[in-house]
Coordinates of C-alpha atoms in Angstrom, one line a residue:
X1 CA -3.9 -93.5 170.5
X2 CA -2.3 -92.5 173.5
X3 CA 1.7 -92.8 174.0
X4 CA 3.7 -93.5 177.6
X5 CA 6.1 -91.4 177.7
X6 CA 8.7 -92.3 181.0
X7 CA 11.4 -90.1 181.8
X8 CA 14.2 -91.3 185.1
X9 CA 16.1 -88.3 186.6
X10 CA 18.4 -88.4 189.2
X11 CA 19.0 -86.2 192.1
X12 CA 21.8 -83.8 189.8
X13 CA 19.3 -83.6 187.0
X14 CA 16.2 -82.4 189.4
X15 CA 16.9 -78.2 188.1
X16 CA 16.0 -79.1 184.6
X17 CA 13.2 -81.1 185.8
X18 CA 11.3 -78.6 187.3
X19 CA 11.3 -77.2 183.3
X20 CA 10.7 -81.2 182.5
X21 CA 7.0 -80.5 184.9
X22 CA 5.6 -77.3 183.2
X23 CA 6.3 -78.1 179.7
X24 CA 4.5 -81.8 180.1
X25 CA 1.8 -80.4 181.9
X26 CA 1.3 -77.9 179.9
X27 CA 0.3 -80.4 177.7
X28 CA -1.7 -82.8 179.4
X29 CA -2.9 -82.9 182.7
X30 CA -2.3 -86.7 183.6
X31 CA 1.2 -86.3 184.5
X32 CA 2.5 -88.3 187.8
X33 CA 5.4 -89.0 189.3
X34 CA 7.0 -92.3 191.1
X35 CA 9.8 -92.6 193.8
X36 CA 10.1 -89.8 195.1
X37 CA 11.2 -91.0 198.6
X38 CA 14.4 -92.5 197.1
X39 CA 14.3 -89.2 195.5
X40 CA 14.0 -87.4 198.3
X41 CA 16.6 -89.8 200.5
X42 CA 19.1 -89.5 197.7
X43 CA 18.7 -85.7 198.2
X44 CA 18.7 -85.3 202.2
X45 CA 22.1 -87.7 202.5
X46 CA 23.5 -85.0 200.8
X47 CA 23.3 -82.7 203.8
X48 CA 25.9 -84.5 205.6
X49 CA 27.9 -81.9 203.8
X50 CA 26.7 -78.4 205.0
X51 CA 27.9 -76.9 201.7
X52 CA 24.9 -78.7 200.2
X53 CA 22.3 -77.0 201.6
X54 CA 21.3 -74.4 199.3
X55 CA 22.2 -76.9 196.2
X56 CA 19.4 -79.9 198.5
X57 CA 17.4 -76.8 199.7
X58 CA 16.5 -75.6 196.4
X59 CA 15.5 -79.2 194.4
X60 CA 13.7 -79.8 197.3
X61 CA 11.3 -77.0 197.0
X62 CA 11.5 -77.7 193.3
X63 CA 10.1 -81.4 194.3
X64 CA 7.1 -79.8 196.7
X65 CA 5.8 -77.2 194.5
X66 CA 6.2 -78.3 190.9
X67 CA 4.0 -81.8 191.3
X68 CA 0.7 -82.2 191.0
X69 CA -0.5 -83.9 194.4
X70 CA 1.5 -81.3 197.1
X71 CA -0.4 -84.1 199.5
X72 CA 1.4 -87.1 198.5
X73 CA 4.5 -85.6 197.8
X74 CA 4.9 -84.2 201.7
X75 CA 4.1 -87.6 203.0
X76 CA 7.2 -89.2 200.5
X77 CA 9.1 -86.2 201.9
X78 CA 8.2 -86.6 205.5
X79 CA 8.9 -90.8 205.1
X80 CA 12.4 -89.7 203.7
X81 CA 13.3 -87.5 205.9
X82 CA 12.1 -89.7 208.8
X83 CA 14.1 -93.3 207.3
X84 CA 17.7 -90.7 206.8
X85 CA 17.9 -88.1 209.7
X86 CA 16.4 -91.2 212.2
X87 CA 18.5 -93.9 210.3
X88 CA 21.1 -96.5 212.9
X89 CA 23.5 -96.0 210.0
X90 CA 24.0 -92.5 211.5
X91 CA 24.0 -93.1 214.8
X92 CA 26.8 -95.8 214.3
X93 CA 28.7 -93.3 212.3
X94 CA 28.1 -91.2 215.1
X95 CA 27.3 -88.1 212.2
X96 CA 25.4 -85.3 213.6
X97 CA 21.4 -85.0 212.3
X98 CA 21.6 -80.9 212.9
X99 CA 23.2 -80.8 209.2
X100 CA 20.2 -82.2 208.3
X101 CA 17.7 -80.1 210.1
X102 CA 18.8 -76.8 209.1
X103 CA 17.0 -78.3 205.6
X104 CA 13.9 -77.3 207.9
X105 CA 13.6 -73.1 208.3
X106 CA 14.5 -73.5 204.4
X107 CA 11.1 -75.3 203.7
X108 CA 8.1 -73.2 201.2
X109 CA 5.6 -72.0 204.0
X110 CA 3.2 -74.7 204.1
X111 CA 6.1 -77.2 203.9
X112 CA 7.0 -76.0 206.9
X113 CA 4.7 -75.0 208.8
X114 CA 3.2 -79.5 207.9
X115 CA 6.7 -80.8 208.5
X116 CA 7.0 -78.9 212.1
X117 CA 3.5 -80.0 213.0
X118 CA 4.5 -83.9 211.8
X119 CA 8.6 -83.3 212.8
X120 CA 7.1 -82.5 217.0
X121 CA 5.0 -85.3 218.0
X122 CA 7.0 -88.1 216.5
X123 CA 10.5 -87.0 218.4
X124 CA 8.3 -87.2 221.3
X125 CA 6.4 -90.2 220.8
X126 CA 10.6 -91.5 220.4
X127 CA 11.6 -89.4 223.5
X128 CA 8.9 -90.6 226.1
X129 CA 9.0 -94.0 226.0
X130 CA 9.4 -96.4 229.0
X131 CA 13.2 -96.8 229.6
X132 CA 15.2 -98.5 232.0
X133 CA 17.6 -95.7 233.7
X134 CA 21.2 -97.7 231.8
X135 CA 19.1 -97.8 228.8
X136 CA 21.6 -97.1 225.7
X137 CA 21.7 -93.9 224.7
X138 CA 21.9 -95.1 221.0
X139 CA 18.2 -95.9 220.6
X140 CA 17.2 -92.5 221.1
X141 CA 20.0 -90.3 220.6
X142 CA 19.7 -88.5 216.9
X143 CA 15.9 -87.4 218.5
X144 CA 17.8 -86.4 221.6
X145 CA 19.4 -84.1 219.0
X146 CA 16.7 -83.9 216.8
X147 CA 14.4 -82.5 219.7
X148 CA 17.5 -79.1 220.6
X149 CA 18.0 -78.6 216.9
X150 CA 14.5 -78.2 217.4
X151 CA 14.3 -75.8 219.8
X152 CA 17.4 -73.9 218.3
X153 CA 15.7 -73.0 215.3
X154 CA 12.5 -71.9 217.2
X155 CA 9.9 -74.3 216.1
X156 CA 10.0 -75.5 219.9
X157 CA 9.6 -72.3 222.5
X158 CA 12.4 -73.1 224.8
X159 CA 10.4 -72.4 227.8
X160 CA 7.8 -75.2 226.6
X161 CA 10.7 -76.8 225.8
X162 CA 12.0 -77.3 229.5
X163 CA 8.7 -78.1 230.4
X164 CA 8.6 -80.6 228.9
X165 CA 12.1 -81.8 229.9
X166 CA 11.6 -81.2 233.9
X167 CA 8.8 -83.5 233.4
X168 CA 10.2 -86.1 231.6
X169 CA 13.3 -85.8 234.1
X170 CA 10.8 -86.4 236.7
X171 CA 10.3 -90.2 236.4
X172 CA 12.7 -92.5 237.0
X173 CA 11.1 -95.0 233.2
X174 CA 11.7 -91.4 230.8
X175 CA 15.1 -89.3 233.0
X176 CA 17.7 -91.2 230.1
X177 CA 16.2 -89.8 227.3
X178 CA 15.5 -86.7 229.7
X179 CA 19.2 -85.9 231.0
X180 CA 20.7 -86.2 227.3
X181 CA 17.5 -84.3 225.9
X182 CA 18.9 -81.9 228.4
X183 CA 22.3 -82.1 227.3
X184 CA 22.0 -81.7 223.6
X185 CA 19.4 -78.5 223.9
X186 CA 22.4 -76.8 226.4
X187 CA 25.0 -77.3 224.0
X188 CA 22.3 -76.3 220.8
X189 CA 21.0 -73.4 222.6
X190 CA 23.2 -72.0 225.3
X191 CA 22.2 -68.2 224.6
X192 CA 18.7 -69.1 224.1
X193 CA 18.8 -70.8 227.2
X194 CA 20.4 -67.8 229.0
X195 CA 18.2 -64.7 227.6
X196 CA 15.5 -66.3 226.6
X197 CA 13.8 -67.8 229.0
X198 CA 11.7 -67.8 231.9
X199 CA 13.6 -67.5 236.0
X200 CA 11.1 -69.6 237.1
X201 CA 11.3 -72.2 234.9
X202 CA 14.9 -72.6 234.7
X203 CA 14.8 -72.9 239.0
X204 CA 12.5 -76.0 238.0
X205 CA 15.1 -76.9 235.8
X206 CA 18.3 -76.6 238.2
X207 CA 15.8 -78.5 241.2
X208 CA 14.3 -81.6 239.2
X209 CA 18.1 -82.1 238.4
X210 CA 19.3 -81.8 241.3
X211 CA 17.5 -84.7 242.1
X212 CA 19.2 -86.4 239.0
X213 CA 21.6 -89.2 241.2
X214 CA 22.4 -92.1 239.2
X215 CA 26.5 -92.5 238.5
X216 CA 25.2 -93.2 234.8
X217 CA 24.7 -89.7 234.7
X218 CA 27.6 -87.7 235.8
X219 CA 29.1 -86.7 233.3
X220 CA 26.2 -85.2 231.3
X221 CA 25.5 -83.4 234.8
X222 CA 29.0 -82.4 235.3
X223 CA 28.9 -80.5 231.9
X224 CA 25.1 -79.1 232.3
X225 CA 25.5 -78.0 235.1
X226 CA 29.3 -75.9 233.9
X227 CA 28.3 -74.7 230.5
X228 CA 24.7 -73.4 232.7
X229 CA 26.7 -72.1 236.0
X230 CA 25.3 -74.3 238.1
X231 CA 26.5 -76.2 241.4
X232 CA 25.5 -78.8 243.5
X233 CA 26.4 -80.1 246.7
X234 CA 29.6 -82.5 246.8
X235 CA 27.1 -85.4 247.9
X236 CA 25.0 -85.4 245.4
X237 CA 26.0 -87.6 242.5
X238 CA 27.3 -91.4 243.5
X239 CA 26.0 -91.4 247.5
X240 CA 26.6 -89.8 250.6
X241 CA 29.6 -88.8 251.0
X242 CA 30.6 -86.4 254.2
X243 CA 32.8 -84.1 252.7
X244 CA 33.6 -79.8 253.2
X245 CA 32.5 -77.7 250.1
X246 CA 35.5 -77.0 249.2
X247 CA 37.9 -80.7 249.4
X248 CA 37.5 -84.3 251.4
X249 CA 40.4 -87.0 251.8
X250 CA 39.8 -89.8 252.8
X251 CA 42.3 -92.5 254.2
X252 CA 43.2 -95.9 254.2
X253 CA 42.7 -96.6 258.8
X254 CA 41.1 -93.1 259.2
X255 CA 38.7 -92.1 256.9
X256 CA 37.6 -88.5 259.5
X257 CA 41.5 -87.4 257.9
X258 CA 40.6 -84.4 256.3
X259 CA 42.8 -83.2 253.3
X260 CA 44.5 -79.3 253.7
X261 CA 43.1 -76.5 250.8
X262 CA 45.8 -74.3 251.3
X263 CA 44.8 -70.8 249.5
X264 CA 47.2 -69.0 250.7
X265 CA 49.4 -67.1 248.7
X266 CA 53.7 -67.2 250.5
X267 CA 52.4 -71.0 249.2
X268 CA 54.1 -73.5 246.5
X269 CA 51.9 -73.9 243.5
X270 CA 51.7 -73.1 240.4
X271 CA 51.3 -69.7 238.9
X272 CA 49.9 -68.7 234.7
X273 CA 53.0 -67.4 233.0
X274 CA 51.3 -67.4 229.5
X275 CA 49.8 -68.6 226.6
X276 CA 50.8 -69.9 223.2
X277 CA 47.7 -69.3 220.1
X278 CA 48.1 -71.7 216.9
X279 CA 45.1 -74.1 217.3
X280 CA 42.0 -73.7 215.6
X281 CA 39.7 -76.0 217.3
X282 CA 39.9 -78.0 220.6
X283 CA 43.5 -79.6 221.3
X284 CA 43.0 -83.1 223.3
X285 CA 46.5 -84.0 223.4
X286 CA 50.1 -83.1 223.9
X287 CA 53.8 -84.9 224.0
X288 CA 56.9 -83.4 225.1
X289 CA 60.1 -83.7 223.2
X290 CA 62.7 -83.8 226.5
X291 CA 65.8 -83.8 224.0
X292 CA 65.6 -81.7 222.1
X293 CA 62.9 -79.0 224.4
X294 CA 60.0 -79.2 222.0
X295 CA 56.6 -79.5 222.1
X296 CA 53.9 -81.1 219.9
X297 CA 50.3 -80.5 220.7
X298 CA 46.8 -81.7 218.3
X299 CA 43.7 -81.6 218.3
X300 CA 40.3 -81.4 216.4
X301 CA 41.8 -78.6 214.1
X302 CA 43.7 -82.0 212.0
X303 CA 47.4 -79.7 212.7
X304 CA 50.5 -80.7 214.8
X305 CA 51.6 -77.9 216.0
X306 CA 55.5 -78.1 217.0
X307 CA 56.9 -75.3 220.0
X308 CA 59.9 -74.0 221.1
X309 CA 60.1 -73.0 224.6
X310 CA 59.5 -69.7 223.7
X311 CA 56.4 -70.5 222.7
X312 CA 56.5 -70.0 218.6
X313 CA 55.9 -72.4 216.1
X314 CA 58.4 -74.8 215.2
X315 CA 56.9 -76.2 212.4
X316 CA 53.3 -77.5 211.7
X317 CA 52.0 -81.1 210.5
X318 CA 48.6 -81.8 208.5
X319 CA 47.4 -85.0 209.5
X320 CA 45.3 -84.3 206.4
X321 CA 42.2 -87.1 206.7
X322 CA 42.5 -87.3 210.8
X323 CA 42.8 -85.3 214.0
X324 CA 44.9 -86.3 217.4
X325 CA 42.9 -87.4 220.3
X326 CA 46.3 -89.1 222.0
X327 CA 50.3 -89.3 221.4
X328 CA 53.6 -90.1 223.2
X329 CA 56.6 -89.8 222.4
X330 CA 59.5 -93.5 222.8
X331 CA 62.6 -91.3 223.6
X332 CA 65.0 -93.5 223.1
X333 CA 63.9 -93.8 219.7
X334 CA 62.2 -90.2 219.2
X335 CA 59.5 -91.6 217.2
X336 CA 56.0 -89.6 217.7
X337 CA 52.8 -91.7 218.1
X338 CA 49.6 -90.3 217.4
X339 CA 46.3 -91.8 217.7
X340 CA 43.4 -90.8 214.5
X341 CA 40.3 -90.2 214.9
X342 CA 38.6 -89.3 211.3
X343 CA 37.3 -85.7 210.5
X344 CA 33.9 -85.2 210.4
X345 CA 34.1 -83.1 207.1
X346 CA 36.0 -86.3 205.4
X347 CA 32.4 -88.4 205.5
X348 CA 31.5 -86.3 201.9
X349 CA 27.5 -85.9 200.7
X350 CA 25.6 -89.2 199.6
X351 CA 25.7 -92.6 201.8
X352 CA 28.4 -93.8 200.3
X353 CA 30.9 -92.1 201.5
X354 CA 32.2 -92.9 204.9
X355 CA 34.3 -91.8 206.6
X356 CA 38.3 -93.1 206.8
X357 CA 39.5 -96.0 209.6
X358 CA 41.3 -94.7 212.6
X359 CA 45.1 -94.7 212.4
X360 CA 48.1 -94.8 214.0
X361 CA 50.3 -92.2 212.6
X362 CA 54.0 -92.5 213.4
X363 CA 56.8 -89.7 213.0
X364 CA 60.7 -89.5 213.3
X365 CA 62.7 -87.1 214.1
X366 CA 64.4 -85.3 211.9
X367 CA 66.5 -82.4 212.7
X368 CA 64.7 -80.0 214.2
X369 CA 61.3 -81.9 212.0
X370 CA 59.4 -84.7 212.6
X371 CA 58.6 -86.9 208.8
X372 CA 56.1 -89.0 209.0
X373 CA 57.3 -92.3 208.6
X374 CA 54.0 -94.8 208.4
X375 CA 50.2 -94.5 208.8
X376 CA 48.7 -97.5 210.5
X377 CA 44.9 -97.9 209.3
X378 CA 43.2 -99.8 211.7
X379 CA 40.6 -101.1 209.8
X380 CA 38.8 -103.2 212.3
X381 CA 38.5 -101.0 215.1
X382 CA 35.9 -98.2 214.9
X383 CA 38.5 -96.1 217.5
X384 CA 41.7 -95.9 218.8
X385 CA 41.1 -94.4 222.1
X386 CA 44.9 -93.9 223.5
X387 CA 48.1 -94.6 223.0
X388 CA 51.2 -94.8 225.4
X389 CA 55.2 -95.7 224.7
X390 CA 56.7 -98.1 226.2
X391 CA 60.0 -97.3 228.2
X392 CA 63.0 -99.4 228.3
X393 CA 65.2 -100.6 224.9
X394 CA 62.1 -102.1 223.6
X395 CA 60.8 -99.8 220.4
X396 CA 56.7 -101.0 221.4
X397 CA 53.4 -99.3 222.7
X398 CA 50.4 -100.0 223.9
X399 CA 47.0 -98.7 222.5
X400 CA 43.0 -99.1 224.1
X401 CA 41.3 -100.0 220.9
X402 CA 38.0 -100.6 220.1
X403 CA 37.3 -103.4 217.4
X404 CA 34.7 -104.5 214.7
X405 CA 33.8 -108.2 215.2
X406 CA 31.9 -110.5 212.7
X407 CA 30.0 -112.0 215.2
X408 CA 26.0 -110.4 215.9
X409 CA 24.3 -110.5 219.0
X410 CA 21.0 -108.2 219.0
X411 CA 20.7 -107.5 215.8
X412 CA 23.9 -105.5 215.1
X413 CA 28.0 -105.4 215.2
X414 CA 29.5 -106.6 218.7
X415 CA 32.6 -104.5 219.7
X416 CA 35.1 -105.7 221.5
X417 CA 37.3 -104.0 223.7
X418 CA 41.3 -104.8 223.4
X419 CA 44.2 -103.6 224.9
X420 CA 46.9 -104.3 222.0
X421 CA 50.7 -104.5 222.9
X422 CA 52.7 -103.4 219.2
X423 CA 56.3 -104.1 219.3
X424 CA 57.9 -102.0 216.2
X425 CA 60.8 -104.2 215.5
X426 CA 58.6 -107.2 214.5
X427 CA 57.9 -105.7 210.6
X428 CA 59.9 -103.6 208.3
X429 CA 56.3 -101.7 207.1
X430 CA 55.0 -100.0 210.0
X431 CA 51.7 -100.0 208.1
X432 CA 51.8 -103.9 208.6
X433 CA 52.2 -103.6 211.8
X434 CA 50.0 -105.9 213.9
X435 CA 49.6 -106.6 217.7
X436 CA 51.7 -109.2 219.5
X437 CA 49.3 -109.6 222.4
X438 CA 45.9 -108.5 222.6
X439 CA 44.2 -108.2 225.7
X440 CA 39.8 -108.2 225.7
X441 CA 39.1 -108.6 229.4
X442 CA 37.9 -104.8 229.4
X443 CA 34.0 -105.1 229.3
X444 CA 34.0 -101.2 228.2
X445 CA 35.2 -98.5 225.9
X446 CA 39.1 -98.1 227.0
X447 CA 39.8 -94.6 228.1
X448 CA 43.7 -94.7 228.9
X449 CA 47.0 -96.5 229.8
X450 CA 50.1 -96.0 231.1
X451 CA 53.4 -97.1 232.2
X452 CA 54.3 -98.8 235.0
X453 CA 58.0 -97.2 235.6
X454 CA 59.9 -99.0 238.5
X455 CA 59.1 -102.1 235.6
X456 CA 59.1 -102.2 232.1
X457 CA 57.7 -104.9 231.6
X458 CA 54.2 -103.4 233.1
X459 CA 51.4 -101.2 232.3
X460 CA 48.1 -100.2 233.2
X461 CA 44.2 -99.7 231.6
X462 CA 41.6 -97.2 232.8
X463 CA 38.1 -98.0 231.3
X464 CA 34.6 -97.0 230.7
X465 CA 33.9 -99.9 233.0
X466 CA 35.0 -98.5 236.0
X467 CA 38.0 -100.9 236.2
X468 CA 42.3 -100.4 236.5
X469 CA 43.9 -103.2 235.0
X470 CA 47.6 -104.2 235.2
X471 CA 49.3 -106.4 231.9
X472 CA 52.8 -108.3 231.8
X473 CA 53.6 -108.0 227.9
X474 CA 54.8 -111.4 228.3
X475 CA 51.7 -112.5 229.8
X476 CA 48.4 -113.7 227.9
X477 CA 46.4 -111.6 230.7
X478 CA 45.2 -109.1 233.0
X479 CA 47.8 -110.0 236.4
X480 CA 45.9 -107.8 239.0
X481 CA 43.5 -104.7 239.5
X482 CA 43.3 -102.3 241.6
X483 CA 39.7 -101.6 243.3
X484 CA 37.4 -103.9 245.4
X485 CA 34.9 -106.2 244.6
X486 CA 31.5 -104.6 243.6
X487 CA 28.2 -106.2 244.3
X488 CA 27.5 -107.2 241.4
X489 CA 31.0 -109.5 241.3
X490 CA 33.0 -106.9 239.4
X491 CA 36.2 -105.2 240.8
X492 CA 36.0 -101.5 240.4
X493 CA 38.0 -98.6 241.1
X494 CA 35.8 -96.1 240.4
X495 CA 32.3 -95.5 240.5
X496 CA 31.9 -94.3 237.0
X497 CA 34.3 -94.0 233.9
X498 CA 38.1 -93.9 234.4
X499 CA 39.2 -91.1 233.1
X500 CA 43.3 -90.8 233.3
X501 CA 46.0 -92.6 234.9
X502 CA 49.6 -91.5 235.8
X503 CA 52.5 -93.8 238.3
X504 CA 55.5 -92.8 239.0
X505 CA 56.6 -94.7 241.5
X506 CA 54.8 -98.4 243.4
X507 CA 53.9 -96.6 246.6
X508 CA 52.5 -93.9 243.8
X509 CA 49.9 -94.4 241.3
X510 CA 47.1 -92.3 240.6
X511 CA 43.2 -93.1 238.8
X512 CA 40.6 -90.0 238.5
X513 CA 37.6 -90.2 236.8
X514 CA 34.2 -88.8 236.5
X515 CA 33.1 -89.9 240.0
X516 CA 35.1 -86.4 241.2
X517 CA 38.0 -88.6 243.0
X518 CA 41.8 -89.1 242.6
X519 CA 42.7 -92.2 243.8
X520 CA 45.9 -93.4 245.2
X521 CA 46.9 -96.7 244.8
X522 CA 49.9 -98.9 246.2
X523 CA 51.5 -101.7 244.4
X524 CA 52.3 -103.9 246.9
X525 CA 49.1 -103.9 248.2
X526 CA 48.2 -105.4 244.4
X527 CA 46.3 -108.5 243.9
X528 CA 45.7 -111.1 240.7
X529 CA 41.8 -110.6 241.1
X530 CA 40.7 -109.6 244.4
X531 CA 41.9 -106.1 244.3
X532 CA 42.9 -103.6 246.6
X533 CA 41.5 -101.3 248.5
X534 CA 43.3 -97.1 247.7
X535 CA 45.5 -95.6 249.9
X536 CA 43.4 -92.6 250.0
X537 CA 40.9 -91.5 248.1
X538 CA 40.6 -87.4 246.7
X539 CA 38.0 -84.9 245.7
X540 CA 39.2 -81.5 244.8
X541 CA 35.8 -80.0 243.9
X542 CA 32.7 -81.4 243.0
X543 CA 33.3 -81.5 239.1
X544 CA 34.8 -84.6 236.8
X545 CA 38.7 -84.8 237.0
X546 CA 40.1 -84.8 233.6
X547 CA 43.6 -85.3 233.7
X548 CA 46.2 -86.1 236.5
X549 CA 49.9 -85.5 235.7
X550 CA 52.8 -86.6 238.7
X551 CA 55.1 -83.9 238.5
X552 CA 57.1 -81.1 240.2
X553 CA 58.3 -82.6 242.9
X554 CA 58.8 -86.4 244.1
X555 CA 55.6 -86.9 245.3
X556 CA 52.8 -84.5 243.9
X557 CA 51.1 -84.3 240.5
X558 CA 48.7 -81.2 238.9
X559 CA 45.1 -81.9 238.1
X560 CA 42.6 -80.9 236.0
X561 CA 38.7 -80.4 236.6
X562 CA 36.3 -79.7 234.8
X563 CA 36.0 -76.4 237.2
X564 CA 39.9 -76.2 238.0
X565 CA 43.4 -76.9 237.9
X566 CA 44.6 -77.9 241.1
X567 CA 49.1 -78.5 242.0
X568 CA 48.5 -81.7 244.6
X569 CA 51.2 -82.4 247.7
X570 CA 51.4 -86.1 248.6
X571 CA 54.6 -86.2 249.9
X572 CA 51.9 -86.4 253.8
X573 CA 50.0 -88.4 254.6
X574 CA 47.7 -85.6 254.8
X575 CA 47.9 -84.5 250.7
X576 CA 48.1 -80.8 250.5
X577 CA 45.6 -78.8 247.3
X578 CA 46.1 -75.3 246.0
X579 CA 43.4 -74.4 243.0
X580 CA 46.7 -72.7 240.4
X581 CA 46.9 -69.0 239.9
X582 CA 44.7 -67.3 237.6
X583 CA 45.9 -65.5 234.5
X584 CA 45.6 -61.2 235.1
X585 CA 43.1 -60.9 232.5
X586 CA 41.1 -63.1 234.6
X587 CA 39.9 -66.4 232.1
X588 CA 38.1 -69.0 233.2
X589 CA 40.4 -72.0 234.6
X590 CA 39.4 -75.5 233.7
X591 CA 38.0 -78.4 230.8
X592 CA 42.2 -78.7 230.2
X593 CA 42.2 -81.9 228.1
X594 CA 45.5 -82.9 228.9
X595 CA 48.6 -81.8 230.5
X596 CA 52.8 -81.7 230.8
X597 CA 55.8 -81.8 232.6
X598 CA 58.7 -79.9 231.1
X599 CA 62.3 -78.8 232.3
X600 CA 62.6 -80.7 235.2
X601 CA 58.9 -81.2 236.6
X602 CA 59.1 -77.5 237.3
X603 CA 56.8 -76.5 233.5
X604 CA 53.5 -77.3 233.0
X605 CA 51.8 -76.9 230.0
X606 CA 47.8 -77.3 229.9
X607 CA 45.2 -77.2 226.8
X608 CA 42.2 -78.1 225.8
X609 CA 38.5 -76.1 224.9
X610 CA 39.8 -72.7 224.6
X611 CA 42.5 -74.0 221.6
X612 CA 45.1 -72.0 223.6
X613 CA 48.3 -74.2 226.1
X614 CA 49.0 -72.4 228.8
X615 CA 52.1 -71.7 230.6
X616 CA 53.1 -72.8 234.2
X617 CA 55.3 -71.9 236.4
X618 CA 55.9 -74.3 239.3
X619 CA 57.1 -72.3 242.5

């Protein structure tokens, strides 16, 4: 008589399963396992939570070593690993593959070497497929990050990796993947690049990168070259420009006029004073409360910090499930509005735990503190990227948002980019607030919104589609565009993504972007649809502009680029720019994501990647 016993175990029961396997095999050789692939997938998915690595690696090792057929079990594991790590769902949720890759060194030795031999050609095969230069990176982003992780783990030698990237950079049909691979390798393996690379290989890489001139790669190249300490001629990206090595300016009607770069010690400019420390990660946004002389800052650590005028922490506000990517204060109502992006650690373990939706937090000034007065959860949105409180008597604000839609094109959900106008007075509950108007004319991510101070009904937006649009809250559609008509029939203000906008008067509107330029516009030249040319075009260095903030004078602005901080005086036809005076400790200045003026616009706060708020005085 034969007895068939079937035992079903869950991932949580695997530690007990090892003893069960040994007991059964002591009785018979006819022990079989089924659905191992599904079991492996459940285990691997838990690695989204980095704290699960030890447990998952032990349980995977148990399954790999305690089953009868190693080859069959390994094949099941390989299939499960690929299914989880390269799933489209991870890309849509912007989940890094790196936590999953950390499992590989924890595998038993034989399984580790076999996984390396299996994974490297699989990743490279996908990355070397022929694609157009402007291909969607969602197709291969996970594979590019996996490649970089393999280099980081020393499964692929750093010199061999660079040789592969150089080869792919030289071919237009593989350039898009190569640039992405290099960007992720710089991000994950910078120490290996700077310490372990053959100098001739690095030189070959730099040369190959110099020959990449497509606008689509400008942000990547700026990041790579800045991280590696490389530079390129100013004409290296976006066509040919006859410019000086320090800065250039072209003015409508006289394209040969140069900008004065003032380096004299007696010049009026920004001087480093001190720094505030308190954040534990990158600072993305700040706002200044003129009524109470307080600075509010927020960033990826999920904490809002309120600073006194002498740099003391007056208050800390924990955003719990989100972090701030943009914020603004409506001074008339003492309302602080903050765009919330979900903290990655809130994804938890397991494939069914999703990130919370983006949101807008509303805080009110109560005494010297800020008290939360509601959270608007944007369940139908992927991102609320930027926010601006409207001026005047209206308790209103505008946002840039990316919406999920129910329609499907090309096999996946569609995303709509919208500028949304909200009036807080339309509902008694902030959590139920709905847009009064939604403008859908941008074709890509909305990166910034700005007021137009001469008219409280108007506001502007900039986008990754390279356009600057003007809106009137009383009108259903765009009322004007800055820029010129391109061959593709679109009006574009810049050659690539716009990063920031600011305005102070009808003839002093500034936009800046990844094309390294700061453009000045005059509202009086605006046309409804045909666009208009900029009054001037300013290039401070050879890197992308992160932020412009008008202040320090009637016609001046602070400008932050990837490489530095500048004070620019636009009062004359020949603007004068000066680099900010450095701190005494010689620290590097750059990568300021936000700039805010205070004290009658004589004091500048600058914050970004180094987690500090740097304070500059204007003198």
